[in-house]
Amino acid sequence: MISLENAQISASFSTKGAELQGLENKHTSLSYLWNGDAQFWGKHSPVLFPIVGGLKEDTYNFEGQQYQLPRHGFARDREFEAHKIGDEELLFLLKEDEESLKVYPFKFQLGLHYRLSGNTLSCSYEVLNTGNKTLWFSVGGHPAFSLPLKSSLNYNDYYLKFNRDSQLNVHQVNNNLIDDKTEILHLTSAGKLPLNHELFYGDALVMKDLKSNKISLKCDKDSHGLDFHFEGFPYFGIWAAKDADFVCLEPWCGIADGIHHNQQLIDKEGIVSLAPGKEWSRNWEVTCF
């Protein structure tokens, strides 16, 4: 485990998956990140790479060859190199190896760059194409925030507030794939989505056209919560394991296969193409209050 801290917040990370595993307000001792209870879901904030979501039959085709990848790819289960840059900055790096090339035939460097600033933690995904052919990939975040923040409150006391949306057009998930069916969730006039465990009994809420770039997690009975900022992610997921006391806010560049997908990697919805020698990055940040 590696830690970062400043005068206001502290964060802890594992080299396995470059995963954020703890986030605490030092003044209030509130823990904002899910504790990873394996009875419900044994992760905290995995990185999704080189795919987001599931593949049809866990299989994709590229240049006439067939490959298999598990849901959300392999990066979350790999050991990253860690480079601590002072007390408030940390860079994790993952590169291709003999094992990864068997399931993903590309040379790459994936960086997770974490920074603290005041009461804000930022996470940047930094992808470099180190090969001599186009790199095809998806990447996404999956941070799980603990609810309730105080034991005197309940899960149902909280809501998500969207800064630019009045309704959510939710694409249904069918056996880890995106179905053609959609459902509209209407928000309150103030852009709020009240939280309850039943929201996620049918899997994640998956959006392809979210207008918001900030989602706030709040409670009218308490002043503490968080703001989650993100830019440049065309897809977004909101999820919790059944009856678990957390909610995941998931910005994605990429999405699970649709039920009618042809399984060709270059035709995958949301896939990012990166020319040799080029770099690509996206960022999200969470501000704790």
GROMACS .gro file of C-alpha atoms in nm:
model
  289
    1MET     CA    1   0.000   0.000   0.000
    2ILE     CA    2   0.113   0.352  -0.084
    3SER     CA    3  -0.033   0.665   0.076
    4LEU     CA    4  -0.072   1.029  -0.020
    5GLU     CA    5  -0.181   1.304   0.214
    6ASN     CA    6  -0.200   1.676   0.263
    7ALA     CA    7  -0.349   1.893   0.536
    8GLN     CA    8  -0.708   1.801   0.445
    9ILE     CA    9  -0.735   1.449   0.299
   10SER     CA   10  -0.544   1.123   0.279
   11ALA     CA   11  -0.563   0.849   0.017
   12SER     CA   12  -0.423   0.496  -0.005
   13PHE     CA   13  -0.348   0.284  -0.310
   14SER     CA   14  -0.245  -0.068  -0.405
   15THR     CA   15   0.010  -0.150  -0.674
   16LYS     CA   16  -0.229  -0.427  -0.785
   17GLY     CA   17  -0.446  -0.258  -1.041
   18ALA     CA   18  -0.314   0.086  -0.937
   19GLU     CA   19  -0.631   0.089  -0.731
   20LEU     CA   20  -0.746   0.365  -0.502
   21GLN     CA   21  -0.843   0.183  -0.181
   22GLY     CA   22  -0.904   0.457   0.075
   23LEU     CA   23  -1.003   0.823   0.086
   24GLU     CA   24  -1.047   1.004   0.417
   25ASN     CA   25  -1.114   1.356   0.539
   26LYS     CA   26  -0.849   1.414   0.806
   27HIS     CA   27  -1.054   1.675   0.995
   28THR     CA   28  -1.380   1.478   1.018
   29SER     CA   29  -1.235   1.123   0.994
   30LEU     CA   30  -1.506   1.044   0.739
   31SER     CA   31  -1.416   0.763   0.497
   32TYR     CA   32  -1.554   0.827   0.151
   33LEU     CA   33  -1.450   0.507  -0.028
   34TRP     CA   34  -1.616   0.165  -0.006
   35ASN     CA   35  -1.431  -0.075   0.224
   36GLY     CA   36  -1.419  -0.365  -0.024
   37ASP     CA   37  -1.630  -0.611   0.177
   38ALA     CA   38  -1.604  -0.926  -0.038
   39GLN     CA   39  -1.947  -1.043   0.079
   40PHE     CA   40  -2.086  -0.780  -0.161
   41TRP     CA   41  -1.800  -0.665  -0.388
   42GLY     CA   42  -1.432  -0.705  -0.308
   43LYS     CA   43  -1.297  -0.403  -0.496
   44HIS     CA   44  -1.278  -0.031  -0.432
   45SER     CA   45  -1.199   0.159  -0.752
   46PRO     CA   46  -1.071  -0.066  -1.033
   47VAL     CA   47  -0.936   0.065  -1.364
   48LEU     CA   48  -1.118  -0.070  -1.669
   49PHE     CA   49  -0.870  -0.141  -1.953
   50PRO     CA   50  -0.836  -0.234  -2.239
   51ILE     CA   51  -1.214  -0.281  -2.251
   52VAL     CA   52  -1.507  -0.146  -2.056
   53GLY     CA   53  -1.785  -0.387  -1.971
   54GLY     CA   54  -1.831  -0.729  -2.127
   55LEU     CA   55  -1.755  -0.869  -2.470
   56LYS     CA   56  -2.008  -1.075  -2.656
   57GLU     CA   57  -1.916  -1.435  -2.563
   58ASP     CA   58  -1.608  -1.278  -2.392
   59THR     CA   59  -1.451  -1.276  -2.739
   60TYR     CA   60  -1.330  -1.023  -2.996
   61ASN     CA   61  -1.170  -1.052  -3.340
   62PHE     CA   62  -0.876  -0.852  -3.471
   63GLU     CA   63  -0.685  -0.898  -3.798
   64GLY     CA   64  -0.833  -1.243  -3.851
   65GLN     CA   65  -0.745  -1.370  -3.504
   66GLN     CA   66  -0.980  -1.443  -3.214
   67TYR     CA   67  -0.902  -1.331  -2.859
   68GLN     CA   68  -1.075  -1.352  -2.524
   69LEU     CA   69  -1.090  -1.097  -2.244
   70PRO     CA   70  -1.286  -1.096  -1.919
   71ARG     CA   71  -1.533  -0.823  -1.833
   72HIS     CA   72  -1.354  -0.488  -1.790
   73GLY     CA   73  -1.021  -0.628  -1.918
   74PHE     CA   74  -0.707  -0.726  -1.731
   75ALA     CA   75  -0.544  -0.409  -1.595
   76ARG     CA   76  -0.731  -0.421  -1.263
   77ASP     CA   77  -0.562  -0.753  -1.180
   78ARG     CA   78  -0.206  -0.660  -1.286
   79GLU     CA   79   0.083  -0.524  -1.081
   80PHE     CA   80   0.174  -0.167  -1.176
   81GLU     CA   81   0.508   0.010  -1.128
   82ALA     CA   82   0.465   0.285  -0.868
   83HIS     CA   83   0.644   0.621  -0.880
   84LYS     CA   84   0.569   0.849  -0.587
   85ILE     CA   85   0.621   1.216  -0.669
   86GLY     CA   86   0.621   1.392  -0.333
   87ASP     CA   87   0.350   1.366  -0.067
   88GLU     CA   88   0.059   1.458  -0.296
   89GLU     CA   89   0.131   1.291  -0.631
   90LEU     CA   90   0.165   0.933  -0.750
   91LEU     CA   91   0.210   0.772  -1.092
   92PHE     CA   92   0.141   0.406  -1.169
   93LEU     CA   93   0.258   0.250  -1.497
   94LEU     CA   94   0.163  -0.072  -1.677
   95LYS     CA   95   0.314  -0.196  -2.003
   96GLU     CA   96   0.245  -0.490  -2.228
   97ASP     CA   97   0.416  -0.819  -2.149
   98GLU     CA   98   0.424  -1.172  -2.282
   99GLU     CA   99   0.103  -1.258  -2.099
  100SER     CA  100  -0.094  -0.955  -2.213
  101LEU     CA  101   0.011  -0.997  -2.577
  102LYS     CA  102  -0.161  -1.336  -2.585
  103VAL     CA  103  -0.500  -1.177  -2.522
  104TYR     CA  104  -0.441  -0.819  -2.644
  105PRO     CA  105  -0.191  -0.792  -2.933
  106PHE     CA  106  -0.080  -0.434  -2.876
  107LYS     CA  107   0.215  -0.252  -2.725
  108PHE     CA  108   0.107   0.019  -2.483
  109GLN     CA  109   0.182   0.212  -2.170
  110LEU     CA  110  -0.107   0.281  -1.932
  111GLY     CA  111  -0.053   0.540  -1.661
  112LEU     CA  112  -0.275   0.621  -1.364
  113HIS     CA  113  -0.176   0.959  -1.229
  114TYR     CA  114  -0.321   1.054  -0.891
  115ARG     CA  115  -0.291   1.401  -0.735
  116LEU     CA  116  -0.418   1.567  -0.418
  117SER     CA  117  -0.507   1.936  -0.407
  118GLY     CA  118  -0.685   2.068  -0.099
  119ASN     CA  119  -0.984   1.840  -0.041
  120THR     CA  120  -0.978   1.707  -0.401
  121LEU     CA  121  -0.832   1.384  -0.541
  122SER     CA  122  -0.782   1.368  -0.918
  123CYS     CA  123  -0.725   1.056  -1.129
  124SER     CA  124  -0.586   1.077  -1.483
  125TYR     CA  125  -0.573   0.790  -1.731
  126GLU     CA  126  -0.272   0.837  -1.959
  127VAL     CA  127  -0.232   0.602  -2.256
  128LEU     CA  128   0.076   0.595  -2.483
  129ASN     CA  129   0.096   0.390  -2.802
  130THR     CA  130   0.446   0.242  -2.787
  131GLY     CA  131   0.390   0.011  -3.087
  132ASN     CA  132   0.408   0.061  -3.462
  133LYS     CA  133   0.038   0.010  -3.540
  134THR     CA  134  -0.288   0.174  -3.432
  135LEU     CA  135  -0.378   0.101  -3.069
  136TRP     CA  136  -0.744   0.018  -3.010
  137PHE     CA  137  -0.864   0.044  -2.650
  138SER     CA  138  -1.127   0.153  -2.402
  139VAL     CA  139  -1.070   0.285  -2.052
  140GLY     CA  140  -1.294   0.375  -1.762
  141GLY     CA  141  -1.325   0.445  -1.391
  142HIS     CA  142  -1.520   0.248  -1.130
  143PRO     CA  143  -1.483   0.426  -0.792
  144ALA     CA  144  -1.722   0.306  -0.520
  145PHE     CA  145  -1.828   0.562  -0.261
  146SER     CA  146  -1.945   0.447   0.081
  147LEU     CA  147  -2.297   0.519   0.206
  148PRO     CA  148  -2.404   0.634   0.451
  149LEU     CA  149  -2.109   0.852   0.547
  150LYS     CA  150  -2.235   0.858   0.907
  151SER     CA  151  -2.379   0.562   1.094
  152SER     CA  152  -2.675   0.770   1.212
  153LEU     CA  153  -2.797   0.801   0.851
  154ASN     CA  154  -2.939   0.555   0.598
  155TYR     CA  155  -2.864   0.475   0.234
  156ASN     CA  156  -3.203   0.615   0.133
  157ASP     CA  157  -3.118   0.953   0.287
  158TYR     CA  158  -2.880   1.026  -0.002
  159TYR     CA  159  -2.932   1.139  -0.358
  160LEU     CA  160  -2.729   1.214  -0.670
  161LYS     CA  161  -2.758   1.566  -0.811
  162PHE     CA  162  -2.679   1.615  -1.182
  163ASN     CA  163  -2.570   1.961  -1.291
  164ARG     CA  164  -2.703   1.949  -1.651
  165ASP     CA  165  -2.967   1.675  -1.678
  166SER     CA  166  -3.341   1.661  -1.608
  167GLN     CA  167  -3.377   1.291  -1.694
  168LEU     CA  168  -3.158   0.985  -1.752
  169ASN     CA  169  -3.195   0.774  -2.066
  170VAL     CA  170  -3.087   0.435  -1.929
  171HIS     CA  171  -2.976   0.152  -2.158
  172GLN     CA  172  -3.064  -0.185  -2.013
  173VAL     CA  173  -2.794  -0.447  -1.946
  174ASN     CA  174  -2.870  -0.802  -2.057
  175ASN     CA  175  -2.617  -1.070  -1.953
  176ASN     CA  176  -2.339  -0.808  -1.941
  177LEU     CA  177  -2.431  -0.675  -2.288
  178ILE     CA  178  -2.617  -0.358  -2.385
  179ASP     CA  179  -2.974  -0.427  -2.488
  180ASP     CA  180  -3.173  -0.226  -2.743
  181LYS     CA  181  -3.428  -0.143  -2.473
  182THR     CA  182  -3.407   0.187  -2.288
  183GLU     CA  183  -3.585   0.336  -1.990
  184ILE     CA  184  -3.622   0.699  -1.886
  185LEU     CA  185  -3.556   0.791  -1.523
  186HIS     CA  186  -3.699   1.133  -1.446
  187LEU     CA  187  -3.504   1.348  -1.202
  188THR     CA  188  -3.663   1.597  -0.965
  189SER     CA  189  -3.688   1.960  -1.070
  190ALA     CA  190  -3.358   2.018  -0.892
  191GLY     CA  191  -3.184   1.743  -1.094
  192LYS     CA  192  -3.185   1.490  -0.810
  193LEU     CA  193  -3.199   1.111  -0.826
  194PRO     CA  194  -3.295   0.968  -0.483
  195LEU     CA  195  -3.090   0.659  -0.401
  196ASN     CA  196  -3.225   0.323  -0.293
  197HIS     CA  197  -3.092  -0.031  -0.326
  198GLU     CA  198  -3.369  -0.137  -0.565
  199LEU     CA  199  -3.234   0.103  -0.832
  200PHE     CA  200  -2.956  -0.146  -0.907
  201TYR     CA  201  -3.136  -0.479  -0.883
  202GLY     CA  202  -3.135  -0.497  -1.265
  203ASP     CA  203  -2.760  -0.417  -1.295
  204ALA     CA  204  -2.596  -0.082  -1.370
  205LEU     CA  205  -2.767   0.232  -1.495
  206VAL     CA  206  -2.586   0.290  -1.826
  207MET     CA  207  -2.607   0.623  -2.009
  208LYS     CA  208  -2.480   0.716  -2.355
  209ASP     CA  209  -2.596   1.078  -2.367
  210LEU     CA  210  -2.535   1.225  -2.022
  211LYS     CA  211  -2.507   1.605  -2.041
  212SER     CA  212  -2.373   1.658  -1.689
  213ASN     CA  213  -2.002   1.691  -1.611
  214LYS     CA  214  -2.058   1.700  -1.234
  215ILE     CA  215  -2.255   1.465  -1.012
  216SER     CA  216  -2.287   1.547  -0.644
  217LEU     CA  217  -2.356   1.290  -0.375
  218LYS     CA  218  -2.552   1.464  -0.100
  219CYS     CA  219  -2.790   1.424   0.190
  220ASP     CA  220  -3.038   1.683   0.319
  221LYS     CA  221  -2.986   1.559   0.676
  222ASP     CA  222  -2.611   1.621   0.677
  223SER     CA  223  -2.369   1.873   0.527
  224HIS     CA  224  -2.110   1.615   0.417
  225GLY     CA  225  -2.090   1.461   0.072
  226LEU     CA  226  -1.884   1.483  -0.245
  227ASP     CA  227  -1.867   1.637  -0.591
  228PHE     CA  228  -1.757   1.412  -0.877
  229HIS     CA  229  -1.624   1.600  -1.184
  230PHE     CA  230  -1.545   1.442  -1.522
  231GLU     CA  231  -1.484   1.561  -1.879
  232GLY     CA  232  -1.459   1.387  -2.216
  233PHE     CA  233  -1.620   1.056  -2.119
  234PRO     CA  234  -1.904   0.976  -2.365
  235TYR     CA  235  -2.052   0.700  -2.148
  236PHE     CA  236  -2.139   0.678  -1.780
  237GLY     CA  237  -2.245   0.401  -1.545
  238ILE     CA  238  -2.397   0.411  -1.196
  239TRP     CA  239  -2.396   0.085  -1.005
  240ALA     CA  240  -2.403  -0.091  -0.669
  241ALA     CA  241  -2.392  -0.458  -0.577
  242LYS     CA  242  -2.725  -0.590  -0.449
  243ASP     CA  243  -2.808  -0.432  -0.111
  244ALA     CA  244  -2.450  -0.307  -0.066
  245ASP     CA  245  -2.386   0.027   0.104
  246PHE     CA  246  -2.202   0.204  -0.175
  247VAL     CA  247  -2.263   0.366  -0.511
  248CYS     CA  248  -2.020   0.357  -0.805
  249LEU     CA  249  -1.985   0.661  -1.030
  250GLU     CA  250  -1.824   0.533  -1.350
  251PRO     CA  251  -1.701   0.759  -1.632
  252TRP     CA  252  -1.620   0.553  -1.942
  253CYS     CA  253  -1.447   0.593  -2.276
  254GLY     CA  254  -1.597   0.271  -2.410
  255ILE     CA  255  -1.893   0.050  -2.330
  256ALA     CA  256  -1.996  -0.316  -2.319
  257ASP     CA  257  -2.080  -0.484  -2.649
  258GLY     CA  258  -2.432  -0.450  -2.776
  259ILE     CA  259  -2.635  -0.768  -2.811
  260HIS     CA  260  -2.602  -0.748  -3.192
  261HIS     CA  261  -2.231  -0.663  -3.210
  262ASN     CA  262  -2.021  -0.835  -3.479
  263GLN     CA  263  -1.732  -0.889  -3.231
  264GLN     CA  264  -1.482  -0.701  -3.449
  265LEU     CA  265  -1.260  -0.489  -3.221
  266ILE     CA  266  -1.237  -0.193  -3.460
  267ASP     CA  267  -1.620  -0.186  -3.487
  268LYS     CA  268  -1.672  -0.188  -3.110
  269GLU     CA  269  -1.886   0.103  -2.991
  270GLY     CA  270  -1.682   0.373  -2.820
  271ILE     CA  271  -1.345   0.213  -2.901
  272VAL     CA  272  -1.058   0.465  -2.903
  273SER     CA  273  -0.795   0.454  -3.179
  274LEU     CA  274  -0.448   0.593  -3.108
  275ALA     CA  275  -0.174   0.628  -3.369
  276PRO     CA  276   0.182   0.504  -3.301
  277GLY     CA  277   0.378   0.734  -3.069
  278LYS     CA  278   0.069   0.935  -2.971
  279GLU     CA  279  -0.061   1.000  -2.620
  280TRP     CA  280  -0.418   1.020  -2.489
  281SER     CA  281  -0.559   1.117  -2.150
  282ARG     CA  282  -0.881   1.170  -1.956
  283ASN     CA  283  -0.939   1.285  -1.599
  284TRP     CA  284  -1.193   1.266  -1.319
  285GLU     CA  285  -1.177   1.416  -0.972
  286VAL     CA  286  -1.364   1.389  -0.646
  287THR     CA  287  -1.396   1.673  -0.396
  288CYS     CA  288  -1.487   1.570  -0.042
  289PHE     CA  289  -1.682   1.801   0.188
   0.00000   0.00000   0.00000
